[in-house]
Short mmCIF file of C-alpha atoms in Angstrom, two decimals:
data_model
loop_
_atom_site.label_atom_id
_atom_site.label_comp_id
_atom_site.label_asym_id
_atom_site.label_seq_id
_atom_site.Cartn_x
_atom_site.Cartn_y
_atom_site.Cartn_z
CA MET L 1 3.40 15.47 29.70
CA ALA L 2 5.61 14.49 32.60
CA LYS L 3 9.22 13.74 31.93
CA GLN L 4 10.37 10.16 31.58
CA LEU L 5 13.77 8.70 32.40
CA MET L 6 14.73 6.99 29.16
CA LYS L 7 17.72 5.31 27.61
CA GLY L 8 18.94 7.00 24.43
CA CYS L 9 18.31 4.01 22.18
CA GLU L 10 14.76 3.50 23.43
CA ALA L 11 13.98 7.19 23.27
CA ILE L 12 15.18 7.34 19.67
CA ALA L 13 12.98 4.38 18.78
CA GLU L 14 9.90 5.91 20.42
CA ALA L 15 10.61 9.27 18.79
CA ALA L 16 10.69 7.55 15.40
CA ILE L 17 7.29 5.99 16.09
CA GLN L 18 5.88 9.37 17.09
CA ALA L 19 7.35 10.86 13.93
CA GLY L 20 5.24 8.41 11.95
CA CYS L 21 7.84 5.76 11.18
CA ARG L 22 6.04 2.43 10.67
CA PHE L 23 8.74 0.25 9.18
CA PHE L 24 11.94 -0.86 10.88
CA PHE L 25 14.44 -3.30 9.40
CA GLY L 26 17.62 -4.16 11.26
CA TYR L 27 20.15 -6.66 12.43
CA PRO L 28 21.57 -6.91 15.98
CA ILE L 29 24.83 -5.28 17.03
CA THR L 30 25.96 -3.61 20.28
CA PRO L 31 25.56 -0.80 21.40
CA GLN L 32 22.38 -0.11 19.42
CA ASN L 33 20.49 -3.32 20.27
CA ASP L 34 17.99 -1.49 22.47
CA ILE L 35 16.58 0.16 19.32
CA PRO L 36 15.49 -3.03 17.51
CA GLU L 37 14.51 -4.59 20.83
CA TYR L 38 12.20 -1.68 21.55
CA MET L 39 10.88 -1.64 18.00
CA SER L 40 10.14 -5.36 18.08
CA ALA L 41 7.70 -4.80 20.95
CA ARG L 42 6.37 -1.41 19.87
CA MET L 43 5.87 -1.64 16.09
CA PRO L 44 3.15 -4.35 16.17
CA LYS L 45 1.19 -2.22 18.65
CA VAL L 46 0.99 0.72 16.26
CA GLY L 47 0.28 -1.39 13.19
CA GLY L 48 3.83 -1.10 11.96
CA CYS L 49 6.36 -3.63 10.79
CA PHE L 50 9.47 -4.72 12.67
CA LEU L 51 11.63 -7.19 10.87
CA GLN L 52 14.97 -8.64 11.90
CA ALA L 53 16.66 -9.25 8.60
CA GLU L 54 19.17 -12.01 7.93
CA SER L 55 21.96 -9.46 7.60
CA GLU L 56 22.69 -5.74 7.48
CA VAL L 57 22.80 -5.90 3.70
CA ALA L 58 19.32 -7.39 3.62
CA ALA L 59 18.05 -4.83 6.15
CA ILE L 60 19.19 -1.79 4.17
CA ASN L 61 17.71 -3.22 0.97
CA MET L 62 14.39 -3.71 2.76
CA VAL L 63 14.65 -0.04 3.71
CA TYR L 64 15.29 0.71 0.02
CA GLY L 65 12.15 -1.17 -0.94
CA ALA L 66 9.90 0.37 1.69
CA ALA L 67 11.24 3.86 0.92
CA GLY L 68 10.53 3.26 -2.77
CA ALA L 69 6.94 2.44 -1.88
CA GLY L 70 6.68 5.75 -0.02
CA ALA L 71 6.86 4.52 3.59
CA ARG L 72 8.43 6.30 6.54
CA VAL L 73 11.17 3.78 7.20
CA MET L 74 14.35 3.48 9.22
CA THR L 75 17.17 1.19 10.18
CA SER L 76 19.80 1.35 12.87
CA SER L 77 23.15 -0.26 13.49
CA SER L 78 26.59 0.34 14.95
CA SER L 79 29.81 0.99 13.09
CA PRO L 80 30.69 -2.40 11.49
CA GLY L 81 27.03 -2.93 10.63
CA ILE L 82 26.82 0.52 9.05
CA SER L 83 29.84 -0.36 6.90
CA LEU L 84 27.90 -3.35 5.58
CA LYS L 85 24.98 -1.11 4.70
CA GLN L 86 26.98 1.35 2.61
CA GLU L 87 26.20 -0.14 -0.79
CA GLY L 88 22.49 0.08 -0.06
CA ILE L 89 22.80 3.62 1.27
CA SER L 90 24.51 4.70 -1.95
CA TYR L 91 21.68 3.09 -3.98
CA ILE L 92 19.04 4.86 -1.89
CA ALA L 93 20.84 8.17 -2.38
CA GLY L 94 21.10 7.47 -6.11
CA ALA L 95 17.42 6.55 -6.36
CA GLU L 96 16.52 9.75 -4.47
CA LEU L 97 14.57 8.04 -1.72
CA PRO L 98 13.98 9.21 1.84
CA CYS L 99 14.89 7.14 4.90
CA VAL L 100 16.54 7.53 8.29
CA ILE L 101 19.59 5.59 9.42
CA VAL L 102 20.90 5.60 12.99
CA ASN L 103 24.54 4.82 13.72
CA MET L 104 25.44 4.32 17.40
CA MET L 105 29.16 4.49 16.86
CA ARG L 106 31.47 1.98 18.50
CA GLY L 107 35.23 1.57 18.32
CA GLY L 108 36.94 0.55 15.09
CA PRO L 109 38.51 -0.31 12.70
CA GLY L 110 37.31 -3.85 12.10
CA LEU L 111 35.12 -5.28 14.81
CA GLY L 112 36.89 -2.84 17.12
CA SER L 113 35.18 -2.59 20.49
CA ILE L 114 31.64 -2.16 21.73
CA GLN L 115 32.48 1.04 23.61
CA ALA L 116 31.60 4.51 22.39
CA SER L 117 33.66 6.13 19.65
CA GLN L 118 33.50 8.84 17.00
CA GLY L 119 35.58 7.06 14.41
CA ASP L 120 32.91 7.09 11.70
CA TYR L 121 33.01 10.81 10.96
CA PHE L 122 34.81 10.38 7.64
CA GLN L 123 32.52 7.54 6.61
CA SER L 124 29.42 9.55 7.45
CA THR L 125 30.37 12.91 5.99
CA LYS L 126 32.81 12.17 3.19
CA GLY L 127 31.24 9.25 1.45
CA GLY L 128 30.72 5.89 3.02
CA GLY L 129 29.35 4.28 -0.09
CA HIS L 130 30.47 4.93 -3.68
CA GLY L 131 29.56 7.86 -5.87
CA ASP L 132 28.89 11.57 -5.62
CA TYR L 133 26.36 11.80 -2.84
CA HIS L 134 25.86 13.08 0.69
CA LEU L 135 23.67 12.28 3.64
CA VAL L 136 22.40 14.92 6.01
CA VAL L 137 24.20 13.95 9.22
CA TYR L 138 22.90 14.96 12.66
CA ALA L 139 25.01 14.55 15.79
CA PRO L 140 22.92 14.71 18.99
CA ALA L 141 24.63 15.52 22.31
CA SER L 142 21.80 14.50 24.63
CA VAL L 143 18.93 12.05 24.70
CA GLN L 144 16.42 14.89 24.32
CA GLU L 145 18.26 16.28 21.33
CA ALA L 146 18.35 12.81 19.77
CA ILE L 147 14.56 12.64 20.14
CA ASP L 148 14.04 16.07 18.60
CA LEU L 149 16.41 15.30 15.74
CA MET L 150 14.56 12.08 14.89
CA GLN L 151 11.49 14.09 13.94
CA THR L 152 13.64 16.52 11.97
CA ALA L 153 15.46 13.66 10.28
CA PHE L 154 12.27 12.13 8.87
CA ASP L 155 11.00 15.52 7.72
CA VAL L 156 14.27 16.49 6.07
CA ALA L 157 14.52 13.07 4.41
CA ASP L 158 11.06 13.49 2.90
CA LYS L 159 11.56 17.12 1.97
CA TYR L 160 14.77 16.49 0.03
CA ARG L 161 14.15 12.86 -0.94
CA MET L 162 17.36 11.56 0.50
CA PRO L 163 18.73 9.36 3.32
CA VAL L 164 19.43 11.13 6.62
CA LEU L 165 21.88 9.80 9.19
CA ILE L 166 21.71 10.22 12.96
CA LEU L 167 25.32 9.84 14.07
CA ALA L 168 25.57 9.27 17.80
CA ASP L 169 28.13 7.53 19.95
CA GLY L 170 27.43 4.55 22.17
CA ILE L 171 27.16 6.79 25.24
CA ILE L 172 24.14 8.63 23.81
CA GLY L 173 22.55 5.24 23.16
CA GLN L 174 23.22 3.77 26.59
CA MET L 175 22.69 6.85 28.76
CA MET L 176 19.44 7.61 30.57
CA GLU L 177 18.20 11.19 30.86
CA PRO L 178 14.85 12.81 31.62
CA VAL L 179 13.09 13.42 28.33
CA GLU L 180 9.84 14.53 26.87
CA ILE L 181 8.52 12.86 23.74
CA LYS L 182 5.70 14.74 22.09
CA GLN L 183 2.92 12.31 21.35
CA GLY L 184 1.58 12.02 17.84
CA ASN L 185 3.53 14.95 16.47
CA ALA L 186 4.05 13.35 13.09
CA SER L 187 4.07 15.99 10.41
CA GLU L 188 1.56 15.93 7.58
CA PRO L 189 2.54 13.19 5.15
CA VAL L 190 4.41 14.59 2.18
CA LYS L 191 2.84 13.80 -1.18
CA LYS L 192 5.03 11.15 -2.74
CA ASP L 193 3.89 10.96 -6.34
CA TRP L 194 7.15 9.25 -7.22
CA ALA L 195 6.38 6.26 -4.97
CA THR L 196 5.91 2.87 -6.63
CA VAL L 197 2.44 2.13 -5.31
CA GLY L 198 0.83 1.02 -8.54
CA TRP L 199 -0.38 3.00 -11.53
CA SER L 200 -3.81 3.45 -12.87
CA GLU L 201 -4.25 1.72 -16.23
CA LYS L 202 -7.86 2.78 -16.61
CA ASP L 203 -7.70 6.53 -16.59
CA PHE L 204 -3.95 7.09 -16.39
CA THR L 205 -4.41 9.48 -13.45
CA ARG L 206 -1.27 8.10 -11.89
CA PRO L 207 1.68 7.60 -14.18
CA ARG L 208 4.00 4.63 -13.80
CA ALA L 209 6.64 5.28 -11.13
CA VAL L 210 10.08 3.73 -11.37
CA VAL L 211 12.70 3.42 -8.63
CA ASN L 212 16.11 3.34 -10.22
CA SER L 213 19.72 4.28 -9.60
CA LEU L 214 21.13 3.10 -12.92
CA TYR L 215 21.78 5.74 -15.57
CA ILE L 216 23.79 4.33 -18.45
CA GLU L 217 23.84 7.51 -20.52
CA VAL L 218 26.33 10.15 -19.47
CA GLU L 219 23.79 12.93 -19.93
CA GLU L 220 21.25 11.15 -17.77
CA LEU L 221 23.61 10.42 -14.89
CA GLU L 222 24.98 13.93 -15.09
CA GLU L 223 21.47 15.25 -14.83
CA LEU L 224 20.93 13.21 -11.67
CA THR L 225 24.19 14.23 -10.02
CA GLY L 226 23.59 17.85 -11.00
CA ARG L 227 20.19 17.67 -9.39
CA LEU L 228 21.69 16.14 -6.25
CA GLN L 229 24.39 18.78 -6.03
CA ALA L 230 21.87 21.59 -6.40
CA ARG L 231 19.85 19.99 -3.60
CA TYR L 232 22.95 19.69 -1.40
CA ALA L 233 23.71 23.37 -1.94
CA LYS L 234 20.21 24.26 -0.82
CA ILE L 235 20.51 22.01 2.22
CA ALA L 236 23.81 23.64 3.18
CA GLU L 237 22.04 26.96 3.09
CA GLU L 238 18.88 25.95 4.94
CA GLU L 239 19.60 23.01 7.22
CA THR L 240 23.01 23.72 8.76
CA ARG L 241 22.90 23.69 12.55
CA VAL L 242 25.40 24.63 15.21
CA GLU L 243 25.46 25.47 18.91
CA LEU L 244 27.61 28.28 20.26
CA TYR L 245 28.39 27.99 23.98
CA ASN L 246 30.22 30.69 25.97
CA THR L 247 31.82 31.89 22.75
CA GLU L 248 31.66 35.58 23.57
CA ASP L 249 35.06 36.94 24.65
CA ALA L 250 36.45 33.40 24.86
CA GLU L 251 40.22 33.20 24.78
CA PHE L 252 40.20 29.54 23.90
CA MET L 253 37.74 27.89 21.55
CA LEU L 254 36.90 24.22 21.76
CA CYS L 255 35.27 22.41 18.88
CA ALA L 256 33.54 19.06 19.47
CA TYR L 257 30.33 17.19 18.73
CA GLY L 258 28.11 14.64 20.46
CA THR L 259 29.03 13.41 23.93
CA VAL L 260 32.50 14.94 23.69
CA ALA L 261 30.94 18.39 23.37
CA ARG L 262 29.28 17.88 26.74
CA ILE L 263 32.56 16.83 28.30
CA CYS L 264 34.00 20.05 26.88
CA LYS L 265 31.27 22.03 28.64
CA THR L 266 32.34 20.51 31.96
CA ALA L 267 35.95 21.40 31.14
CA ILE L 268 34.82 24.98 30.35
CA ALA L 269 33.20 25.19 33.80
CA GLN L 270 36.42 23.94 35.43
CA LEU L 271 38.48 26.47 33.50
CA LYS L 272 36.11 29.27 34.45
CA LYS L 273 36.84 28.59 38.13
CA GLN L 274 40.49 29.25 37.33
CA GLY L 275 39.65 32.46 35.53
CA ILE L 276 40.21 31.07 32.04
CA LYS L 277 37.63 31.95 29.44
CA ALA L 278 36.91 29.08 27.09
CA GLY L 279 34.01 28.56 24.71
CA LEU L 280 32.67 25.80 22.53
CA VAL L 281 31.42 25.61 18.98
CA ARG L 282 29.41 22.42 18.51
CA PRO L 283 28.36 21.29 15.03
CA ILE L 284 24.91 19.68 15.21
CA THR L 285 24.91 18.92 11.49
CA LEU L 286 28.20 17.27 10.57
CA TRP L 287 27.05 17.39 6.95
CA PRO L 288 26.39 20.10 6.00
CA PHE L 289 29.32 21.17 8.20
CA PRO L 290 28.80 24.65 9.72
CA TYR L 291 31.95 26.07 8.13
CA LYS L 292 30.96 29.69 8.56
CA ALA L 293 29.91 29.44 12.21
CA VAL L 294 33.02 27.44 13.09
CA HIS L 295 35.18 29.94 11.24
CA ASP L 296 33.58 32.94 12.91
CA ALA L 297 33.83 31.41 16.38
CA ILE L 298 37.51 30.58 16.05
CA ALA L 299 38.57 33.60 13.98
CA ALA L 300 37.12 35.98 16.60
CA PRO L 301 39.84 38.40 17.80
CA SER L 302 39.50 37.32 21.45
CA VAL L 303 40.39 33.71 20.60
CA LYS L 304 44.08 32.96 21.11
CA LYS L 305 44.02 29.25 20.35
CA ALA L 306 41.58 26.57 19.33
CA LEU L 307 41.34 22.90 20.21
CA CYS L 308 39.32 20.21 18.48
CA VAL L 309 38.40 17.30 20.76
CA GLU L 310 37.26 14.00 19.27
CA MET L 311 36.91 10.34 20.12
CA SER L 312 38.92 9.54 17.01
CA ALA L 313 42.49 10.01 15.87
CA GLY L 314 41.39 13.30 14.30
CA GLN L 315 38.65 13.35 11.67
CA MET L 316 36.41 16.37 12.21
CA VAL L 317 39.54 18.43 12.81
CA GLU L 318 40.09 18.39 9.03
CA ASP L 319 36.81 20.24 8.50
CA VAL L 320 37.64 22.66 11.30
CA ARG L 321 40.97 23.40 9.60
CA LEU L 322 39.18 23.84 6.27
CA ALA L 323 36.81 26.28 7.97
CA ILE L 324 39.62 28.40 9.39
CA ASN L 325 41.76 28.00 6.27
CA GLY L 326 45.07 28.67 7.95
CA GLU L 327 44.02 31.83 9.78
CA LYS L 328 44.71 30.16 13.11
CA GLU L 329 46.33 26.98 14.25
CA ILE L 330 43.94 24.24 15.34
CA GLU L 331 45.23 21.76 17.87
CA LEU L 332 43.80 18.29 18.32
CA LEU L 333 43.00 16.22 21.38
CA GLY L 334 41.96 12.92 19.85
CA HIS L 335 41.49 9.54 21.43
CA SER L 336 40.86 6.50 19.35
CA GLY L 337 40.38 3.02 20.73
CA SER L 338 37.12 4.01 22.44
CA ARG L 339 38.81 5.92 25.26
CA VAL L 340 36.58 8.77 26.41
CA PRO L 341 38.41 12.05 27.09
CA THR L 342 37.90 13.42 30.60
CA ALA L 343 36.95 17.00 31.40
CA GLU L 344 40.13 17.25 33.50
CA GLU L 345 42.45 16.38 30.64
CA ILE L 346 40.70 18.80 28.29
CA ALA L 347 41.05 21.58 30.88
CA GLN L 348 44.69 20.60 31.44
CA ARG L 349 45.39 20.79 27.73
CA ILE L 350 43.95 24.31 27.54
CA ILE L 351 46.11 25.34 30.50
CA GLN L 352 49.15 23.96 28.68
CA MET L 353 48.18 25.82 25.52
CA ARG L 354 47.86 28.98 27.57
CA GLY L 355 51.34 28.58 28.96
CA ALA L 356 52.97 27.74 25.65
CA MET V 1 24.48 21.74 43.40
CA LEU V 2 26.31 19.17 41.32
CA GLU V 3 26.57 15.64 42.64
CA GLN V 4 28.79 13.44 40.51
CA ASN V 5 28.46 9.87 41.68
CA LEU V 6 30.06 6.58 40.83
CA PHE V 7 28.30 3.40 41.92
CA ALA V 8 30.30 0.18 41.62
CA GLY V 9 30.06 -3.45 42.62
CA PHE V 10 29.57 -6.86 41.07
CA GLY V 11 26.70 -7.83 38.81
CA GLY V 12 23.67 -8.83 40.89
CA GLN V 13 24.24 -6.36 43.74
CA GLY V 14 21.81 -3.92 42.21
CA VAL V 15 24.45 -1.32 41.47
CA LEU V 16 22.87 -0.11 38.23
CA LEU V 17 19.46 -0.02 39.91
CA MET V 18 20.81 2.13 42.76
CA GLY V 19 21.97 4.64 40.22
CA GLN V 20 18.70 4.55 38.32
CA LEU V 21 16.65 5.08 41.48
CA LEU V 22 18.76 8.08 42.40
CA ALA V 23 18.49 9.54 38.89
CA PHE V 24 14.76 8.92 38.84
CA ALA V 25 14.31 10.57 42.26
CA GLY V 26 16.32 13.57 41.04
CA MET V 27 14.09 13.83 37.98
CA LEU V 28 10.98 13.76 40.22
CA GLU V 29 12.45 16.80 41.97
CA SER V 30 12.88 18.56 38.61
CA LYS V 31 16.66 18.38 38.79
CA TYR V 32 18.92 17.67 35.86
CA VAL V 33 20.11 14.07 35.96
CA SER V 34 22.02 11.58 33.87
CA TRP V 35 22.66 7.87 34.31
CA LEU V 36 25.32 6.10 32.34
CA PRO V 37 26.26 2.44 32.77
CA ALA V 38 29.67 1.08 31.98
CA TYR V 39 28.52 -1.54 29.53
CA GLY V 40 30.58 -4.41 28.28
CA PRO V 41 30.49 -8.11 27.47
CA GLU V 42 30.21 -8.99 31.16
CA MET V 43 29.41 -12.34 32.65
CA ARG V 44 27.10 -12.79 35.63
CA GLY V 45 29.05 -11.82 38.73
CA GLY V 46 31.32 -9.55 36.69
CA THR V 47 31.95 -5.93 37.54
CA ALA V 48 29.25 -3.30 37.13
CA ASN V 49 29.35 0.44 37.57
CA CYS V 50 27.45 3.54 36.60
CA SER V 51 27.89 7.30 36.57
CA VAL V 52 25.03 9.39 37.96
CA ASN V 53 24.94 13.17 37.85
CA ILE V 54 22.38 15.25 39.73
CA SER V 55 22.46 18.99 39.28
CA ASP V 56 20.54 22.24 39.34
CA GLU V 57 22.06 23.09 35.99
CA PRO V 58 22.25 21.21 32.68
CA ILE V 59 24.74 18.38 32.92
CA GLY V 60 27.94 18.50 30.93
CA SER V 61 29.89 15.28 30.91
CA PRO V 62 27.70 12.24 31.63
CA VAL V 63 30.91 10.34 32.37
CA VAL V 64 32.01 10.83 35.98
CA SER V 65 35.79 10.79 36.14
CA LYS V 66 36.25 12.73 39.41
CA ALA V 67 33.35 11.99 41.74
CA THR V 68 31.89 13.95 44.63
CA SER V 69 30.77 10.55 45.96
CA VAL V 70 31.92 7.05 45.22
CA ILE V 71 29.81 4.13 46.43
CA VAL V 72 31.53 0.75 46.39
CA MET V 73 29.78 -2.53 47.09
CA ASN V 74 32.75 -4.89 46.76
CA ARG V 75 36.53 -4.94 47.20
CA PRO V 76 37.63 -4.74 43.53
CA SER V 77 35.45 -1.64 43.18
CA LEU V 78 37.16 0.00 46.15
CA ASP V 79 40.58 -0.81 44.71
CA LYS V 80 39.58 0.64 41.36
CA PHE V 81 37.61 3.73 42.36
CA GLU V 82 39.07 5.02 45.64
CA SER V 83 41.28 7.31 43.62
CA ALA V 84 38.28 8.70 41.72
CA VAL V 85 36.92 10.59 44.76
CA GLN V 86 37.50 14.34 44.56
CA PRO V 87 39.49 15.74 47.50
CA GLY V 88 36.94 16.50 50.19
CA GLY V 89 34.47 14.10 48.59
CA MET V 90 32.75 11.10 50.11
CA LEU V 91 33.46 7.40 49.89
CA PHE V 92 30.81 4.87 50.95
CA ILE V 93 32.13 1.40 51.61
CA ASN V 94 30.05 -1.76 51.97
CA SER V 95 31.93 -2.97 55.04
CA SER V 96 30.04 -6.29 55.14
CA ILE V 97 32.16 -7.74 52.37
CA ILE V 98 35.02 -5.24 51.90
CA ASP V 99 37.87 -6.33 54.11
CA ARG V 100 40.03 -3.23 54.05
CA LYS V 101 39.84 0.39 55.09
CA ALA V 102 40.17 3.35 52.78
CA GLU V 103 43.72 4.61 52.25
CA ARG V 104 42.87 8.24 51.46
CA ASP V 105 42.91 10.80 54.29
CA ASP V 106 41.66 13.77 52.27
CA ILE V 107 38.11 12.48 51.94
CA GLN V 108 35.20 11.51 54.18
CA VAL V 109 34.75 7.77 54.46
CA PHE V 110 31.63 5.97 55.65
CA TYR V 111 31.51 2.27 56.41
CA VAL V 112 28.08 0.74 55.97
CA PRO V 113 27.50 -2.95 56.79
CA CYS V 114 24.92 -3.19 54.00
CA ASN V 115 24.54 -6.96 53.86
CA GLU V 116 24.23 -7.38 57.64
CA ILE V 117 21.60 -4.68 57.90
CA ALA V 118 19.69 -6.14 54.95
CA GLU V 119 19.78 -9.61 56.50
CA GLN V 120 18.49 -8.22 59.79
CA LEU V 121 15.60 -6.80 57.79
CA GLY V 122 14.96 -10.27 56.47
CA ASN V 123 15.93 -9.76 52.84
CA ALA V 124 19.57 -9.74 51.72
CA ARG V 125 18.58 -8.22 48.41
CA VAL V 126 17.92 -4.77 49.85
CA ALA V 127 21.62 -4.25 50.65
CA ASN V 128 21.81 -1.75 47.80
CA VAL V 129 18.88 0.27 49.18
CA VAL V 130 20.54 0.28 52.62
CA MET V 131 23.58 1.86 50.99
CA LEU V 132 21.41 4.36 49.16
CA GLY V 133 19.91 5.37 52.52
CA ALA V 134 23.38 6.07 53.89
CA TYR V 135 24.32 8.02 50.78
CA ILE V 136 21.21 10.22 50.93
CA GLU V 137 21.64 10.84 54.66
CA LYS V 138 25.06 12.33 54.01
CA THR V 139 24.53 14.13 50.71
CA LYS V 140 20.87 15.13 51.14
CA CYS V 141 20.74 15.42 47.38
CA VAL V 142 17.22 13.97 47.03
CA ASP V 143 14.29 13.27 49.32
CA MET V 144 14.17 9.66 50.51
CA GLU V 145 10.47 9.50 49.76
CA ASN V 146 11.29 10.06 46.09
CA ILE V 147 13.55 7.03 46.08
CA LEU V 148 10.49 5.02 47.09
CA ASN V 149 8.40 6.76 44.44
CA ALA V 150 11.06 5.88 41.89
CA LEU V 151 11.11 2.30 43.14
CA LEU V 152 7.35 2.00 42.82
CA GLU V 153 7.54 3.29 39.27
CA LYS V 154 10.33 0.85 38.50
CA LEU V 155 8.82 -2.24 40.14
CA GLY V 156 5.25 -1.62 39.09
CA LYS V 157 2.13 -1.65 41.26
CA THR V 158 2.16 -5.44 41.67
CA LYS V 159 5.31 -5.15 43.79
CA ALA V 160 3.98 -2.31 45.94
CA HIS V 161 4.10 -4.61 48.97
CA LEU V 162 7.90 -4.35 48.85
CA ILE V 163 7.83 -0.61 49.57
CA PRO V 164 7.68 -0.87 53.40
CA LEU V 165 10.71 -3.16 53.41
CA ASN V 166 12.63 -0.75 51.21
CA ARG V 167 11.60 2.23 53.36
CA GLU V 168 12.99 0.35 56.36
CA ALA V 169 16.20 -0.35 54.44
CA LEU V 170 16.64 3.34 53.58
CA VAL V 171 16.05 4.36 57.19
CA LYS V 172 18.46 1.78 58.62
CA GLY V 173 21.08 2.78 56.09
CA ALA V 174 20.68 6.42 57.06
CA GLU V 175 20.89 5.60 60.79
CA SER V 176 24.12 3.68 60.26
CA VAL V 177 26.02 6.83 59.28
CA ARG V 178 24.39 9.28 61.68
#
């Protein structure tokens, strides 16, 4: 199929449709509005359901309900809206239900700004809602990667019966790039014998299914959390993703995700012209965080110094420091307030680090 | 080849469309492209700009901070983005409504009376396409015919009758900087 020039938000929405998603519940907020807008026109055409809820809280609970009934379902929002959804996300995680959530990050805290940001890293990877749970968190750096990760997100959600988050910044949502969306590539539906779709009273071939996240007895809740933790350990082993770029023989190692990682690549090209070897380690899954790959990239003997670049005051840098565990010093170039770092200032910082 | 462009003007001048047409044309030529609008809570007539990259290699930063070409359609855009041109880069100025010259002497500057040319063609709304013609004449980064192909895709077949006018606008724009 020929390539199309598509906006990130619209491409993500179409990719979800192609992945077999037939239920979308959401509430408007910039810069993700193009997703519900696209879904509102597209879902009825494929026999799906688009519903603009009365609030984010309602939307996430509709997702909870549809997921409980075994549907491929998603919601999307931007930072403040995602905060509102956290209670529901925790419930969905506790009830072991699959769904996909997209967060097109904007500036915060509070209502913040509508410009791109990466200030929701902590919220996405370290909790968000209450309780001992995780989401698988994917951070696309291009429109095509966002498309590809949508399919993966639905599959991983079904496979592990848990919510999966696509964490992108507003730039990924608003940018247009040439993309290819595979048509009708939805994977075989997973058998969901836990779904609440009615039980057979006559012959008892289908036992009663219950969706629940309340476990009053200590032993019962411990059994659930133990099961979740075992699942998370397996995910860390099997689903961790990372991109290594120009890492071989690099003297300086950059670490960044999403749009910022691309800006780093431009900085690396600028540095190369000046004879400075810099590389990039880009986490694609933010949870599970690629601790080993990040460690190995930065701990390599050729690497003199490492720099973490983020559109936040410094959130992922904590995981990078955990990964390297004091073996090397990790510097931070962090902008909050929605200011996008430029390739020139990243290159300049590396030159300074070289001189120091 | 890496063309890093900034298009800027006021809302309604077709600044975002110019960028999209260029990106689309680049895609038709199997180049790597990206288009990124500066989005904000703008009112009609407010400022608009977009970053467009065209390259033979995968594109790093979609945000253009130092541009090989800056295209400005109104005065506030010139004031804001003149400094964003890389040394040796190009600056395209819509001289119909921008009442000052460029201050830089380390760049190439082209003055294109976009609105006048468009009005001579009988449709003031093609001023943006006139500018695109000038830009392509100087950078040669895509084939003009592909701009028209992109336009046809964008407008839809029902507006195909507008293609000759836009071809004329591209040609006149190109002639103005020859």
